[in-house]
Amino acid sequence: MRVLFYNWVSPFDPEGRGGGVAAYERALVPALSGAGIEAGWLNSGLAQDLRPGPPRWERCAPGQFRLVNARPFAPSHLSFGDPEQISHPPTEAAFAAFLRATGPWDVIHFNNLEGLPARALQIARAHGARLVVMLHNYYPLCPQVNLWFQERESCASDQGGAACGSCLAHPPAPRRRLSLALATALLERGGPGGLRLYRRGTGLWRALRARRSRPGPGGLAALPASAPPALQGRRALMIRLLNENADAILCVSERVRKLSEGFGLRGDLLKTCRIGTPEAARPPAPPRPLLDASGRLTLAYVGYMRRDKGFFFLLDALEQLPADLAARVSLVLAARLSDPALRPRLQALRARLAGLSWANGYQREDLDRILAPAGLGVVPVLWEDNLPQVALEMHLRGLALLTSDRGGAQEPGNCPALVFPAGDIAAFHSRLRAVLQGQITRADYGQGGAAPADMPSHLRVLMQHWQPAEKQPEVALASGGLKAKTPPLP
């Protein structure tokens, strides 16, 4: 079987761009090889020539390909509101030429649509391969990819694109093509070292630009009220192209499946297919008690100091925690400082709680040590986070998870008692009080939950979706409670 994977960035990118999707693709490589599957990896939307030219495809390494000079730019923020997100005939022609030259492919598996015009789905369909799209984010539904309006609230409706037109606090920078072209040239001629210097310089420029345009006390800076024409009906067009061309649309959590169907994607195409992780193959970690021997609770927050991730909600909630609860609650924090102004806040919170330990950034290999004191992980996301990697990392270490009701983080534990309405401080406090009073115990967590699969098991599920319906084999996966399905991470 020959399977072509598409993402806007290569999983072998020397800069390590692409976040969780690229890491997922890298983890999939050994499983694909072990199953005898010939995999190809295509990326688009990043590589640009210094001198503008027509889009073309090129081979980067055995089995690795890219489109150069393609539109739209990637990631999505760089092409926000651009009509090329729907159609760009020169890029579509280059994609078709690539498929003719490297095919036939049995399956074309899109781990993303960023960096390609959505009409590339029609070209992939015409190639004759089985067409599978996996929703790691909400790009077809949201040009910001995360259904997060004006950096402050979850977005339930794009209002036909009008809401999108006033969404961004900071519009895409000018000269995007030139910026990408310089980055491409520096990487090819100077290697990652020269490119890192360039990134630091442009990062500083962006930070200064953002600070100058930072909203004042009254709220967000004034934004254009009218939507660019490309945003009018963008979601409806994306949904139509997916519904008409995809053979299967895979959702990385059940929450994503339900949301996608609600937005109009065909229910018969949508299938829940949670990503696998190599760490799930390790011996099971014992479930950790929620409270320590003295009856105290240690919470753990891992990830980013960002509003959409719920970090500032968590700070607000812990600062407002009643004194009798605060005296019995500690916090383990693993997140890089995003703003020096937060440091005094964290120092004040340390004095208020029973304890606070902070890792200012972390590597995955540090997590065992960092999370050793914790009894309950917290994933308080305010946006519909598809399936947060940090939730899997804590779950696989034997921690129960206290989560908001948004996104897929609640699914590994399947414990409604440890789920609270997103952004509801009073409900968050009530869950903590119930844990401290013994009304919620470790035994309540994980019964029938969706524990992560290892990569070979995940690949077997993928192969079901890669086969036409009449050929799909039955794949038996292990089931059961948390004790049998909570292997540790290294």
Coordinates of C-alpha atoms in Angstrom, one line a residue:
M1 CA 0.0 0.0 0.0
R2 CA 1.3 3.5 -0.9
V3 CA 0.0 6.3 1.4
L4 CA 0.7 10.0 0.8
F5 CA 0.6 12.1 3.9
Y6 CA 0.1 15.9 3.6
N7 CA 0.8 18.6 6.2
W8 CA 1.9 22.2 5.8
V9 CA 5.3 21.4 7.3
S10 CA 7.5 18.3 6.9
P11 CA 7.7 16.0 10.0
F12 CA 11.4 16.0 9.4
D13 CA 11.6 19.8 9.4
P14 CA 15.1 20.9 10.7
E15 CA 13.5 23.7 12.8
G16 CA 11.0 21.3 14.4
R17 CA 8.0 23.3 13.3
G18 CA 4.5 21.9 13.2
G19 CA 3.9 21.2 16.9
G20 CA 1.8 18.1 17.8
V21 CA 0.8 17.1 14.3
A22 CA 4.4 16.9 13.1
A23 CA 5.4 15.0 16.3
Y24 CA 2.5 12.6 15.6
E25 CA 3.7 12.1 12.0
R26 CA 7.2 11.3 13.2
A27 CA 5.9 8.8 15.7
L28 CA 3.9 7.1 12.9
V29 CA 7.0 6.5 10.7
P30 CA 8.3 3.4 12.5
A31 CA 4.8 1.8 12.6
L32 CA 4.3 2.4 8.9
S33 CA 7.7 0.8 8.1
G34 CA 6.9 -2.1 10.3
A35 CA 3.6 -2.7 8.5
G36 CA 5.3 -2.6 5.1
I37 CA 3.5 0.6 4.0
E38 CA 5.3 2.9 1.6
A39 CA 4.7 6.4 2.9
G40 CA 5.3 9.7 1.1
W41 CA 5.3 13.1 2.9
L42 CA 4.3 16.3 1.1
N43 CA 4.3 19.8 2.5
S44 CA 3.3 23.1 1.0
G45 CA 2.9 26.8 1.9
L46 CA 6.3 27.5 3.4
A47 CA 9.0 27.2 0.8
Q48 CA 9.3 30.3 -1.5
D49 CA 11.9 31.4 -3.9
L50 CA 13.6 34.8 -3.4
R51 CA 12.6 35.6 -7.0
P52 CA 8.9 35.0 -7.4
G53 CA 8.0 32.2 -9.7
P54 CA 5.2 29.7 -10.5
P55 CA 4.4 26.9 -8.1
R56 CA 6.3 23.7 -8.6
W57 CA 7.0 20.5 -6.8
E58 CA 10.4 19.0 -5.8
R59 CA 11.8 16.0 -4.1
C60 CA 13.6 16.9 -0.9
A61 CA 14.7 13.4 0.1
P62 CA 13.6 9.8 -0.6
G63 CA 9.8 9.8 0.0
Q64 CA 9.8 13.5 1.0
F65 CA 8.4 16.2 -1.3
R66 CA 7.3 19.9 -1.2
L67 CA 5.5 22.5 -3.2
V68 CA 7.5 25.6 -3.8
N69 CA 5.9 29.1 -4.4
A70 CA 2.5 27.7 -3.4
R71 CA -0.4 29.6 -2.2
P72 CA -1.9 29.9 0.4
F73 CA 0.9 30.6 2.8
A74 CA 1.2 28.4 5.9
P75 CA 0.5 28.2 8.7
S76 CA -3.1 29.6 8.4
H77 CA -2.5 32.9 10.2
L78 CA -0.2 34.0 7.4
S79 CA -3.0 33.7 4.8
F80 CA -5.9 34.7 7.0
G81 CA -8.6 36.1 4.7
D82 CA -6.8 35.2 1.5
P83 CA -8.9 33.8 -1.4
E84 CA -6.1 31.3 -2.1
Q85 CA -7.3 29.3 0.9
I86 CA -10.1 28.1 -1.4
S87 CA -8.6 28.2 -4.8
H88 CA -5.3 29.0 -6.5
P89 CA -5.1 27.4 -10.0
P90 CA -1.3 27.6 -10.3
T91 CA -0.9 25.7 -7.0
E92 CA -3.6 23.3 -8.0
A93 CA -1.8 22.6 -11.3
A94 CA 1.5 21.9 -9.4
F95 CA -0.3 19.6 -7.0
A96 CA -1.8 17.7 -9.9
A97 CA 1.6 17.4 -11.7
F98 CA 3.1 16.1 -8.5
L99 CA 0.4 13.3 -8.2
R100 CA 0.9 12.3 -11.8
A101 CA 4.7 12.1 -11.5
T102 CA 4.8 10.3 -8.1
G103 CA 1.6 8.2 -8.2
P104 CA -0.4 6.2 -8.2
W105 CA -1.1 6.5 -4.5
D106 CA -3.6 4.2 -2.8
V107 CA -4.5 6.7 -0.1
I108 CA -4.0 10.4 0.2
H109 CA -4.2 11.3 3.9
F110 CA -4.5 15.0 4.8
N111 CA -3.3 15.7 8.3
N112 CA -4.0 19.3 7.5
L113 CA -5.3 21.5 4.7
E114 CA -3.3 24.6 5.6
G115 CA -0.8 25.5 2.8
L116 CA -3.0 24.1 0.0
P117 CA -6.1 25.5 -1.7
A118 CA -9.1 23.6 -0.6
R119 CA -9.9 22.7 -4.2
A120 CA -6.9 20.4 -4.0
L121 CA -9.4 18.0 -2.5
Q122 CA -11.0 17.7 -5.9
I123 CA -7.7 17.0 -7.6
A124 CA -6.9 14.4 -5.0
R125 CA -10.3 12.8 -5.6
A126 CA -9.7 12.7 -9.4
H127 CA -6.4 10.9 -8.8
G128 CA -8.4 7.9 -7.8
A129 CA -6.9 7.4 -4.3
R130 CA -8.9 6.9 -1.2
L131 CA -9.1 10.4 0.4
V132 CA -8.9 10.7 4.2
V133 CA -8.9 14.0 6.1
M134 CA -7.9 14.0 9.8
L135 CA -9.1 17.0 11.8
H136 CA -6.2 17.9 14.2
N137 CA -7.5 21.4 14.3
Y138 CA -10.5 23.4 13.0
Y139 CA -8.9 24.9 9.9
P140 CA -11.8 24.0 7.5
L141 CA -14.2 25.7 9.9
C142 CA -12.0 28.6 11.1
P143 CA -9.2 30.5 9.3
Q144 CA -7.7 31.0 12.8
V145 CA -7.9 27.2 13.1
N146 CA -9.0 27.2 16.8
L147 CA -12.6 28.7 16.9
W148 CA -11.3 31.3 19.3
F149 CA -12.7 34.8 18.8
Q150 CA -10.6 37.9 19.3
E151 CA -8.3 36.1 21.7
R152 CA -10.9 36.1 24.3
E153 CA -13.8 33.6 23.8
S154 CA -14.9 30.4 22.1
C155 CA -16.5 31.0 18.7
A156 CA -19.9 29.4 18.1
S157 CA -20.8 31.2 14.8
D158 CA -18.8 32.9 12.1
Q159 CA -21.9 34.8 11.0
G160 CA -21.2 33.9 7.4
G161 CA -17.6 35.2 7.7
A162 CA -18.5 38.6 9.2
A163 CA -17.2 37.5 12.7
C164 CA -13.9 36.3 11.0
G165 CA -13.4 39.8 9.6
S166 CA -13.2 41.3 13.0
C167 CA -11.4 38.4 14.8
L168 CA -7.7 39.1 14.6
A169 CA -6.2 41.5 17.1
H170 CA -3.0 41.5 15.0
P171 CA -3.5 41.1 11.3
P172 CA -0.9 39.1 9.3
A173 CA 2.4 40.9 8.8
P174 CA 3.0 42.5 5.4
R175 CA 5.6 41.1 3.0
R176 CA 4.7 37.5 4.1
R177 CA 6.1 36.0 0.8
L178 CA 9.4 37.7 1.2
S179 CA 9.7 36.7 4.8
L180 CA 9.1 33.0 3.9
A181 CA 11.5 33.3 1.0
L182 CA 14.3 34.7 3.2
A183 CA 13.6 31.9 5.7
T184 CA 13.8 29.3 3.0
A185 CA 17.1 30.7 1.6
L186 CA 18.7 30.9 5.0
L187 CA 17.7 27.4 5.9
E188 CA 19.1 26.0 2.7
R189 CA 22.3 28.0 2.6
G190 CA 23.1 28.6 6.3
G191 CA 21.4 25.7 8.0
P192 CA 19.3 25.9 11.2
G193 CA 21.8 28.1 13.0
G194 CA 21.6 31.0 10.6
L195 CA 17.8 30.7 10.5
R196 CA 17.6 30.8 14.3
L197 CA 19.3 34.2 14.3
Y198 CA 16.8 35.4 11.7
R199 CA 13.9 34.1 13.8
R200 CA 15.1 35.9 16.9
G201 CA 15.3 39.2 15.0
T202 CA 11.8 38.8 13.4
G203 CA 10.4 37.6 16.7
L204 CA 11.7 40.7 18.5
W205 CA 10.1 42.9 15.7
R206 CA 6.8 41.1 16.1
A207 CA 6.8 41.5 19.8
L208 CA 7.5 45.3 19.5
R209 CA 4.8 45.6 16.9
A210 CA 2.3 43.7 19.1
R211 CA 3.1 45.9 22.1
R212 CA 2.5 49.1 20.1
S213 CA -0.9 47.8 19.1
R214 CA -1.8 46.2 22.4
P215 CA -5.4 47.1 23.4
G216 CA -5.9 49.6 26.2
P217 CA -8.1 49.2 29.3
G218 CA -11.2 49.5 27.1
G219 CA -10.7 46.2 25.4
L220 CA -9.5 45.2 21.9
A221 CA -8.1 47.7 19.5
A222 CA -10.5 48.9 16.8
L223 CA -10.7 46.4 14.0
P224 CA -12.2 46.6 10.5
A225 CA -15.9 45.9 10.7
S226 CA -16.3 44.5 7.2
A227 CA -15.2 40.9 6.3
P228 CA -12.8 40.4 3.3
P229 CA -14.7 38.8 0.5
A230 CA -12.7 35.6 0.8
L231 CA -14.1 35.1 4.3
Q232 CA -17.7 35.5 3.2
G233 CA -19.0 31.9 3.0
R234 CA -15.5 30.4 3.5
R235 CA -16.8 27.8 6.0
A236 CA -19.7 26.8 3.8
L237 CA -17.3 26.3 0.8
M238 CA -14.8 24.3 2.9
I239 CA -17.6 22.1 4.2
R240 CA -19.0 21.5 0.7
L241 CA -15.6 20.5 -0.7
L242 CA -15.0 18.1 2.2
N243 CA -18.5 16.6 2.0
E244 CA -18.2 16.1 -1.8
N245 CA -14.7 14.7 -2.0
A246 CA -13.6 13.0 1.3
D247 CA -14.1 9.2 1.8
A248 CA -13.6 9.6 5.5
I249 CA -13.1 12.5 7.9
L250 CA -11.3 11.4 11.1
C251 CA -11.8 13.3 14.3
V252 CA -9.1 13.1 17.0
S253 CA -11.8 13.2 19.8
E254 CA -15.5 12.5 20.1
R255 CA -16.0 16.2 21.0
V256 CA -14.5 17.2 17.6
R257 CA -16.8 14.7 15.8
K258 CA -19.9 16.2 17.5
L259 CA -18.8 19.8 16.8
S260 CA -18.0 19.0 13.2
E261 CA -21.3 17.4 12.5
G262 CA -23.0 20.4 14.1
F263 CA -21.2 22.7 11.7
G264 CA -22.5 20.7 8.7
L265 CA -19.9 18.0 7.9
R266 CA -21.6 14.8 6.9
G267 CA -22.2 12.5 9.8
D268 CA -21.6 9.3 7.7
L269 CA -18.1 10.6 6.9
L270 CA -17.1 11.6 10.4
K271 CA -15.3 8.9 12.5
T272 CA -13.7 9.3 15.9
C273 CA -10.0 8.2 15.5
R274 CA -7.9 9.4 18.5
I275 CA -4.2 9.7 17.8
G276 CA -1.7 7.2 19.2
T277 CA 1.4 7.8 21.2
P278 CA 4.6 5.7 21.4
E279 CA 4.6 6.1 25.2
A280 CA 1.4 4.1 25.5
A281 CA 3.4 0.9 24.8
R282 CA 5.3 1.2 28.1
P283 CA 4.2 -0.7 31.3
P284 CA 1.2 0.8 33.0
A285 CA 1.6 3.5 35.6
P286 CA -0.2 2.9 38.8
P287 CA -3.2 5.3 39.4
R288 CA -2.1 8.1 41.8
P289 CA -4.3 9.0 44.7
L290 CA -5.9 12.4 44.4
L291 CA -4.9 13.4 48.0
D292 CA -1.6 12.8 49.7
A293 CA -1.2 11.2 53.1
S294 CA -2.0 14.5 54.9
G295 CA -5.2 15.1 52.9
R296 CA -3.7 17.8 50.7
L297 CA -4.3 18.1 47.0
T298 CA -1.5 19.0 44.5
L299 CA -2.7 20.2 41.1
A300 CA -0.5 20.1 38.0
Y301 CA -0.8 22.5 35.0
V302 CA 1.4 21.7 32.0
G303 CA 1.6 23.7 28.8
Y304 CA 1.4 27.4 27.8
M305 CA 0.7 30.6 29.7
R306 CA -2.1 31.5 27.3
R307 CA -5.7 32.6 27.7
D308 CA -7.2 30.0 25.3
K309 CA -5.4 27.2 27.3
G310 CA -7.1 28.4 30.4
F311 CA -3.9 29.5 32.2
F312 CA -5.3 32.9 33.2
F313 CA -8.6 31.4 34.2
L314 CA -6.6 29.0 36.5
L315 CA -4.7 32.0 38.1
D316 CA -7.9 33.9 38.7
A317 CA -9.6 30.8 40.2
L318 CA -6.7 30.0 42.5
E319 CA -6.4 33.6 43.6
Q320 CA -10.1 33.6 44.5
L321 CA -10.0 30.1 46.2
P322 CA -11.6 30.3 49.7
A323 CA -8.9 30.3 52.4
D324 CA -9.9 27.0 53.9
L325 CA -9.3 25.3 50.5
A326 CA -6.2 27.3 49.6
A327 CA -4.5 26.0 52.7
R328 CA -4.8 22.5 51.4
V329 CA -4.0 23.0 47.7
S330 CA -0.6 23.2 46.0
L331 CA 0.2 23.8 42.4
V332 CA 2.9 22.3 40.2
L333 CA 3.3 24.6 37.1
A334 CA 5.3 23.6 34.0
A335 CA 5.1 26.5 31.5
R336 CA 7.5 29.0 30.1
L337 CA 7.0 32.6 31.3
S338 CA 5.1 34.4 28.6
D339 CA 5.2 37.9 30.3
P340 CA 7.6 39.1 33.0
A341 CA 4.7 41.0 34.6
L342 CA 3.3 37.6 35.6
R343 CA 6.2 36.8 38.0
P344 CA 4.8 38.9 40.9
R345 CA 1.5 37.3 40.5
L346 CA 3.0 33.8 40.8
Q347 CA 5.0 34.9 43.8
A348 CA 1.8 36.1 45.5
L349 CA 0.0 32.9 44.6
R350 CA 2.8 30.9 46.1
A351 CA 2.3 32.7 49.4
R352 CA -1.5 32.1 49.3
L353 CA -1.5 28.3 48.5
A354 CA 0.0 25.5 50.5
G355 CA 2.8 25.4 47.9
L356 CA 3.8 26.3 44.3
S357 CA 6.6 24.8 42.3
W358 CA 7.3 26.2 38.9
A359 CA 9.4 24.8 36.0
N360 CA 9.9 27.8 33.6
G361 CA 9.8 25.6 30.5
Y362 CA 10.4 21.9 30.3
Q363 CA 11.4 19.0 28.1
R364 CA 9.3 15.9 27.9
E365 CA 12.0 13.9 29.7
D366 CA 11.7 16.2 32.6
L367 CA 8.0 15.5 33.2
D368 CA 8.4 12.5 35.4
R369 CA 10.4 14.5 37.9
I370 CA 8.2 17.7 37.6
L371 CA 4.9 15.8 38.0
A372 CA 6.1 13.5 40.8
P373 CA 4.3 15.4 43.6
A374 CA 1.0 15.9 41.7
G375 CA -2.2 14.0 42.3
L376 CA -4.6 15.8 39.9
G377 CA -3.8 17.3 36.4
V378 CA -5.7 20.4 35.4
V379 CA -6.7 21.1 31.7
P380 CA -8.9 24.2 32.0
V381 CA -9.0 25.1 28.3
L382 CA -11.4 27.8 27.2
W383 CA -11.3 26.8 23.5
E384 CA -12.4 23.5 21.9
D385 CA -8.9 22.1 22.1
N386 CA -9.2 19.0 19.9
L387 CA -7.1 16.6 22.1
P388 CA -4.4 18.3 24.2
Q389 CA -1.2 16.4 24.2
V390 CA -0.6 17.5 27.8
A391 CA -3.8 15.6 28.8
L392 CA -2.4 12.4 27.4
E393 CA 1.0 13.0 29.1
M394 CA -0.5 13.4 32.5
H395 CA -3.1 10.7 32.0
L396 CA -0.4 8.2 31.0
R397 CA 1.5 9.0 34.2
G398 CA -1.4 7.9 36.3
L399 CA -2.9 11.3 37.1
A400 CA -6.6 11.9 37.0
L401 CA -7.6 15.0 35.0
L402 CA -9.8 17.9 36.1
T403 CA -10.9 19.4 32.8
S404 CA -13.3 22.0 31.4
D405 CA -16.1 20.8 29.2
R406 CA -14.5 22.0 26.0
G407 CA -12.3 19.9 23.7
G408 CA -11.3 16.3 24.1
A409 CA -9.3 16.4 27.3
Q410 CA -12.3 15.0 29.3
E411 CA -12.4 11.8 27.2
P412 CA -9.5 9.7 28.6
G413 CA -11.0 9.9 32.1
N414 CA -14.7 9.7 31.3
C415 CA -15.4 11.2 34.7
P416 CA -18.2 13.8 34.7
A417 CA -17.6 14.6 38.3
L418 CA -14.2 16.0 37.3
V419 CA -15.5 18.2 34.5
F420 CA -16.6 21.8 35.0
P421 CA -18.1 24.4 32.6
A422 CA -15.3 26.3 30.9
G423 CA -14.6 29.6 32.5
D424 CA -16.8 28.9 35.6
I425 CA -14.7 29.7 38.7
A426 CA -17.4 28.7 41.1
A427 CA -17.8 25.3 39.5
F428 CA -14.1 24.8 39.5
H429 CA -14.0 25.6 43.2
S430 CA -16.8 23.1 43.9
R431 CA -14.9 20.3 42.1
L432 CA -11.8 21.1 44.3
R433 CA -13.9 21.1 47.5
A434 CA -15.5 17.8 46.5
V435 CA -12.1 16.2 46.0
L436 CA -10.8 17.5 49.3
Q437 CA -13.9 16.2 51.1
G438 CA -13.5 12.8 49.6
Q439 CA -16.7 13.0 47.5
I440 CA -14.7 12.4 44.3
T441 CA -12.1 9.6 44.5
R442 CA -9.6 8.1 42.2
A443 CA -11.9 5.1 41.6
D444 CA -14.4 7.5 39.9
Y445 CA -11.9 8.2 37.2
G446 CA -11.1 6.2 34.0
Q447 CA -13.9 3.8 33.9
G448 CA -14.7 3.3 30.2
G449 CA -12.4 6.2 29.3
A450 CA -10.6 6.5 26.0
A451 CA -7.1 5.6 27.0
P452 CA -4.4 6.4 24.4
A453 CA -3.3 3.6 22.0
D454 CA 0.3 2.8 21.0
M455 CA 1.3 3.5 17.5
P456 CA 0.9 0.0 16.0
S457 CA -2.6 -0.2 17.4
H458 CA -3.4 3.3 16.1
L459 CA -2.1 2.3 12.7
R460 CA -4.4 -0.7 12.5
V461 CA -7.3 1.6 13.1
L462 CA -6.1 4.0 10.4
M463 CA -5.8 1.1 8.0
Q464 CA -9.5 0.4 8.5
H465 CA -10.3 3.9 7.3
W466 CA -7.8 3.6 4.4
Q467 CA -9.7 0.6 3.0
P468 CA -13.0 0.9 1.1
A469 CA -15.9 -0.1 3.3
E470 CA -16.4 -3.5 1.7
K471 CA -12.7 -4.4 2.5
Q472 CA -12.4 -3.0 6.0
P473 CA -11.2 -5.7 8.4
E474 CA -12.4 -5.9 12.0
V475 CA -9.7 -4.7 14.4
A476 CA -10.1 -5.7 18.0
L477 CA -8.6 -3.2 20.5
A478 CA -8.1 -3.7 24.2
S479 CA -10.8 -2.3 26.4
G480 CA -11.2 -1.8 30.1
G481 CA -10.5 0.6 32.9
L482 CA -7.6 2.9 33.7
K483 CA -5.5 0.3 35.4
A484 CA -5.0 -1.8 32.3
K485 CA -4.5 1.2 30.0
T486 CA -2.4 3.9 31.6
P487 CA 1.2 3.2 30.5
P488 CA 3.8 5.9 31.6
L489 CA 5.7 8.2 29.5
P490 CA 9.5 8.1 29.7

